[in-house]
CSV table of C-alpha atoms and ligand atoms in Angstrom, one decimal:
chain,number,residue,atom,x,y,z
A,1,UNK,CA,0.0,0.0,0.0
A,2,UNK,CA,1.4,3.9,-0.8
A,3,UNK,CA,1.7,5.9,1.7
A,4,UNK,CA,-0.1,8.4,0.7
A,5,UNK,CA,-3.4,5.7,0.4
A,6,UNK,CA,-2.4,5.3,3.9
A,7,UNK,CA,-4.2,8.1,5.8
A,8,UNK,CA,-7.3,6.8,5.5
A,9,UNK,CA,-6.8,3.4,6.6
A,10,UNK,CA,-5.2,5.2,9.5
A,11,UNK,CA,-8.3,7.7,10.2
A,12,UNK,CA,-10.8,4.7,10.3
A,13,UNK,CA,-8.4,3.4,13.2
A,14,UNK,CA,-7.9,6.3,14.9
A,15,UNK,CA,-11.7,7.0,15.0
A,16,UNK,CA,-12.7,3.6,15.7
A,17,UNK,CA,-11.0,2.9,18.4
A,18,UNK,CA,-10.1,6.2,19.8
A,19,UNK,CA,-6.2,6.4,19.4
A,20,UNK,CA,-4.7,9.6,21.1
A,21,UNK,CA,-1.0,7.5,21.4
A,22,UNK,CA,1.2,5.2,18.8
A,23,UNK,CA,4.0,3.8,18.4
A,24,UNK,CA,5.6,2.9,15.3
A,25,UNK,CA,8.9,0.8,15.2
A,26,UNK,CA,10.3,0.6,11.3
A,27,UNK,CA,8.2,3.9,9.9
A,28,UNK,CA,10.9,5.2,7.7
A,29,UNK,CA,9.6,8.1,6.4
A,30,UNK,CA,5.6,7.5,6.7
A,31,UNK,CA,5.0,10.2,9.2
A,32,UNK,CA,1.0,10.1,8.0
A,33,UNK,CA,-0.3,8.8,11.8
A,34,UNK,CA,0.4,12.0,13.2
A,35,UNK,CA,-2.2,13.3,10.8
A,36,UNK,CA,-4.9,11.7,12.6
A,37,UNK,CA,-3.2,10.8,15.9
A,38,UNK,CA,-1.8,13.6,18.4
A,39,UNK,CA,1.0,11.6,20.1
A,40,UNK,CA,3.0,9.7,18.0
A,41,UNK,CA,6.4,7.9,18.8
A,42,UNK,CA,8.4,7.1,15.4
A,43,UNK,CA,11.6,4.4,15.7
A,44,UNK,CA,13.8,3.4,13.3
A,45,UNK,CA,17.6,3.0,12.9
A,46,UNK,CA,17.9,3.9,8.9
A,47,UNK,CA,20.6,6.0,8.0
A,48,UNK,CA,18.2,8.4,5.8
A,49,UNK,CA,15.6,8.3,8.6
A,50,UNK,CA,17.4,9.4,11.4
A,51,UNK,CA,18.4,12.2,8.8
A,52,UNK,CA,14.5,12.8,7.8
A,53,UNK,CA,13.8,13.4,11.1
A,54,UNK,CA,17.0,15.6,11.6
A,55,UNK,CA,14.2,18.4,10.7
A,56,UNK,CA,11.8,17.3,13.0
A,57,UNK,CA,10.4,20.8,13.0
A,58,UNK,CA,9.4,20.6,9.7
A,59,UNK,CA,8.0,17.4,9.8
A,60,UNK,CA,5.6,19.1,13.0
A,61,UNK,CA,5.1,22.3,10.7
A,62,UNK,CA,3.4,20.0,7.7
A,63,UNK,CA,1.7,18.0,10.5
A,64,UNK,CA,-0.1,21.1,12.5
A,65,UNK,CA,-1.0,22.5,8.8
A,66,UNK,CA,-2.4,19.1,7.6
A,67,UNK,CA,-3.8,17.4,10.9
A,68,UNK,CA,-7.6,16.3,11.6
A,69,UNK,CA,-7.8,16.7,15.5
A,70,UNK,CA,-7.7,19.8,17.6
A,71,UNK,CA,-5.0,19.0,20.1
A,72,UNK,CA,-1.3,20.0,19.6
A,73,UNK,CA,0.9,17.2,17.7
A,74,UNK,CA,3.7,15.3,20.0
A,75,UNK,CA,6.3,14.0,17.4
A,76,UNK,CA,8.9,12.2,19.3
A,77,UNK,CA,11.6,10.1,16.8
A,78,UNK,CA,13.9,7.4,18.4
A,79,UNK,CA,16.9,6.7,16.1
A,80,UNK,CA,17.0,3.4,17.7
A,81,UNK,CA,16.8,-0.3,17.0
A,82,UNK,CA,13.2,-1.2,18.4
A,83,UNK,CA,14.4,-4.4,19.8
A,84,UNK,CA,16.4,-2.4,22.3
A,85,UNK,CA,13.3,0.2,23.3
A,86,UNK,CA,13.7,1.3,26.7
A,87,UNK,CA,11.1,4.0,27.1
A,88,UNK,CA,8.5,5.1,29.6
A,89,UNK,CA,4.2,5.0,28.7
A,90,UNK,CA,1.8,2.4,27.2
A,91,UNK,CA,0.5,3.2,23.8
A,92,UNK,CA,-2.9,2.9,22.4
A,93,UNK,CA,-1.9,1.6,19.4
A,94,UNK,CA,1.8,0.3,17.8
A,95,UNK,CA,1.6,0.3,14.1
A,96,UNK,CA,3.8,-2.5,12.0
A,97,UNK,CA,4.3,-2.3,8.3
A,98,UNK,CA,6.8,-4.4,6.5
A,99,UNK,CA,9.6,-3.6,9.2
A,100,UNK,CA,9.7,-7.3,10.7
A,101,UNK,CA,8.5,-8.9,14.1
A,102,UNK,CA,7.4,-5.2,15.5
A,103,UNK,CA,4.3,-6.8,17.2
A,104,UNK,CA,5.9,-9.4,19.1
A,105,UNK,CA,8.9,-7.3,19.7
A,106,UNK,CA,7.5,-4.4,21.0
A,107,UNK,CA,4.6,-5.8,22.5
A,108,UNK,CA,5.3,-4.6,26.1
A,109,UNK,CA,4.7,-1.1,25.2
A,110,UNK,CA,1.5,-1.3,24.7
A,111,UNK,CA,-1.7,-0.4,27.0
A,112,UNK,CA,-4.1,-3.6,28.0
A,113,UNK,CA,-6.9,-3.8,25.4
A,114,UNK,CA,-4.9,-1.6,22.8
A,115,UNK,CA,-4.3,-2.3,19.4
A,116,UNK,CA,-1.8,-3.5,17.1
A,117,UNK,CA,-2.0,-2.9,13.4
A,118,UNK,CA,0.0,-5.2,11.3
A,119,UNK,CA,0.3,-6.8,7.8
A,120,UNK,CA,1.7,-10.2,7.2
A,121,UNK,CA,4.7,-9.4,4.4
A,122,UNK,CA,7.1,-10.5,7.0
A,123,UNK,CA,5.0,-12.5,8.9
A,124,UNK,CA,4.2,-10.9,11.9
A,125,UNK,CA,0.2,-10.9,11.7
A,126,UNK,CA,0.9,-14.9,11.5
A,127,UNK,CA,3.2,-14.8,14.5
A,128,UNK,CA,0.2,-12.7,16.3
A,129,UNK,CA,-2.3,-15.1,15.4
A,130,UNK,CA,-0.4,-17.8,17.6
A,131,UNK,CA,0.5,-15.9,20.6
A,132,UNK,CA,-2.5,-15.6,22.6
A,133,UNK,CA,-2.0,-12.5,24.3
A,134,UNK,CA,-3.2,-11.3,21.0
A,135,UNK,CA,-6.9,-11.8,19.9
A,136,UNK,CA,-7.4,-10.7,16.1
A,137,UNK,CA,-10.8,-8.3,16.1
A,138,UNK,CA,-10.8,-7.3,12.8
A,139,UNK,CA,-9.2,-6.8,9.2
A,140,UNK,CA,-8.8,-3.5,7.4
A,141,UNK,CA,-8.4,-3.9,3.5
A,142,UNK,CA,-8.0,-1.1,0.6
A,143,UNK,CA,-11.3,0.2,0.9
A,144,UNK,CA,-10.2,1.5,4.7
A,145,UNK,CA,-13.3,-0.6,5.9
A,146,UNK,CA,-12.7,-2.0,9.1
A,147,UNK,CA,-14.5,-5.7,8.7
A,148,UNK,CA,-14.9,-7.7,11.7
A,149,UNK,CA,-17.0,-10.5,9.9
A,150,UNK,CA,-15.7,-13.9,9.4
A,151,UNK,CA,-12.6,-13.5,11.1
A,152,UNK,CA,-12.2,-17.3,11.1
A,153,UNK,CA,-11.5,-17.5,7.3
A,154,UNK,CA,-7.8,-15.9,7.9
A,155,UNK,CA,-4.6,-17.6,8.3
A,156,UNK,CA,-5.7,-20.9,6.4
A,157,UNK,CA,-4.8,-23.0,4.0
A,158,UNK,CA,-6.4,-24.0,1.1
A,159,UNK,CA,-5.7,-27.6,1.9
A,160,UNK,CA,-5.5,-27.7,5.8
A,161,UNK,CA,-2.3,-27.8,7.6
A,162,UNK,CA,-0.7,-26.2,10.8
A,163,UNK,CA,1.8,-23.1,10.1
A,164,UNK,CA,5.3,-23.4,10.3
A,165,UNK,CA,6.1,-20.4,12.5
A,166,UNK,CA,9.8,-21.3,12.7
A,167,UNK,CA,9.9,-21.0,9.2
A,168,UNK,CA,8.0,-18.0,9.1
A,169,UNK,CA,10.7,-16.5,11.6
A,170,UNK,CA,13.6,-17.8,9.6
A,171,UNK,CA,12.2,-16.0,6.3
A,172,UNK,CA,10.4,-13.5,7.8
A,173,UNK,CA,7.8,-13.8,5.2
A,174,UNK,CA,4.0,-14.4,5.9
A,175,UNK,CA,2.7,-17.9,4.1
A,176,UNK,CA,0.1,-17.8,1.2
A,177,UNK,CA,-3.3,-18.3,3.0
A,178,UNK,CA,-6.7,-18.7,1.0
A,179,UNK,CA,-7.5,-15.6,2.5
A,180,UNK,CA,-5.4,-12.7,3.1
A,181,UNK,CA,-6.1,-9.3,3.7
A,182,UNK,CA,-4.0,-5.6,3.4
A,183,UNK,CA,-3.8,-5.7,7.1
A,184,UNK,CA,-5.1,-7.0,10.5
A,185,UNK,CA,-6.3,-5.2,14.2
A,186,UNK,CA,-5.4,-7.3,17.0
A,187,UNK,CA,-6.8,-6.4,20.4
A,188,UNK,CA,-3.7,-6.5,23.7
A,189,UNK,CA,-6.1,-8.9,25.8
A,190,UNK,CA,-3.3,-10.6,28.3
A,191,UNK,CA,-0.7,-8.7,30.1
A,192,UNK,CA,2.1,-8.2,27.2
A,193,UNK,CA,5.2,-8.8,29.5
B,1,LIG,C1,10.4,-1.6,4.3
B,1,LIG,S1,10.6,-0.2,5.4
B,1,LIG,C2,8.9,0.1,5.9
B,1,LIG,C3,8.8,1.5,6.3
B,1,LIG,C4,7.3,1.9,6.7
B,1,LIG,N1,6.9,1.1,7.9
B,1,LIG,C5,6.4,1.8,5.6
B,1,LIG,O1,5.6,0.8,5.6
B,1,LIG,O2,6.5,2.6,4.7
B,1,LIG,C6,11.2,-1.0,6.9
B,1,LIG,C7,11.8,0.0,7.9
B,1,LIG,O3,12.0,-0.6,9.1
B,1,LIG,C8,13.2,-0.3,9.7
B,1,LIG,N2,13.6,-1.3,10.6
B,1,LIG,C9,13.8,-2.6,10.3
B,1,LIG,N3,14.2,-3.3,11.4
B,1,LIG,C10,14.4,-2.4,12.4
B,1,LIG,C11,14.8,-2.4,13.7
B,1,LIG,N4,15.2,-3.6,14.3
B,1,LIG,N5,14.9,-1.3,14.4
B,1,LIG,C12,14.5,-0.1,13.9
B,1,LIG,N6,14.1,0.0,12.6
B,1,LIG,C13,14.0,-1.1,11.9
B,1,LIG,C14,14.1,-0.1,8.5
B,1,LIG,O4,15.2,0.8,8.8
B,1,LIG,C15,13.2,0.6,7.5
B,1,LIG,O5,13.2,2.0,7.6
């Protein structure tokens, strides 16, 4: 999905589930959350996106002149590997797009009952399919619809078999299902820790 096409997928979230806070481990450059959401923590430990957010006050400038809420905008960036997150606060939502194992990873950070947005092109809506402190609520496709029907049709196989989630670690790839959607809203229902 563009980034651009992005905003809106993020708006239904944000309004559905009332998201004031995010974190978002891997964002490169998509900065669009903070269009819709008023606190938003960005990590990443790419050479060109530590320099993006170099200007951080110009990143804020475009977001106070093209935000959708009335409260001021918190940018904060970590140039830091989000394995190796030591930071203080719970998040509503953490956000993962094709930057690897973000949800499993960063799972401690955030709030009981919040919400993780993933896709599966490295796998890690399959890896939060199996680990029970997640429970998958809905999907999200291009149309920005949030769909919370038939939930049971994801994550299998056209000819039934279990998934190999050591293989989906080693690759880092998400398998072929019958079904797959854009992305996929998990609810926080254990602990995290
Ligand atoms: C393919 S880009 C995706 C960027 C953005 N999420 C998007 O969808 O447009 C993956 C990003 O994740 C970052 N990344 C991958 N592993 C990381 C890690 N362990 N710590 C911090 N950033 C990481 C990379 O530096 C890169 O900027």
């Amino acid at each position: 999905m563009k980034i651009g096409s992005r905003l809106a997928m993020y708006k239904a979230l944000a309004d559905e589930f009332d998201i004031q806070s995010a974190l978002y481990p891997g964002c490169h450059i998509d900065i669009t959350p903070s269009q819709v959401i008023p606190q938003v923590t960005y990590v990443d430990n790419f050479r060109g996106t530590i320099k993006f957010f170099s200007k951080i006050e110009e990143v804020e400038r475009f977001i106070e002149l093209s935000k959708t809420y009335a409260e001021k905008t918190s940018i904060r960036f970590l140039a830091a590997d989000y394995n190796d997150l030591d930071i203080e606060g719970l998040f509503d939502l953490i956000i993962s797009q094709y930057a690897g194992f973000v949800g499993q990873s960063t799972k401690k950070y955030l709030k009981q009952g919040g919400i993780l947005l993933c896709n599966d092109s490295h796998g890690d809506a399959t890896l939060a399919h199996c680990d029970d402190d997640y429970e998958l609520i809905a999907v999200i496709n291009n149309n920005h619809v949030i769909d919370s029907s038939q939930l049971d049709k994801y994550f299998r196989f056209k000819r039934q078999r279990d998934v190999d989630l050591d293989k989906v670690k080693e690759t880092m790839k998400g398998p072929k299902y019958k079904y797959n959607a854009e992305n996929y809203i998990y609810r926080l229902v254990a602990s995290g820790k």
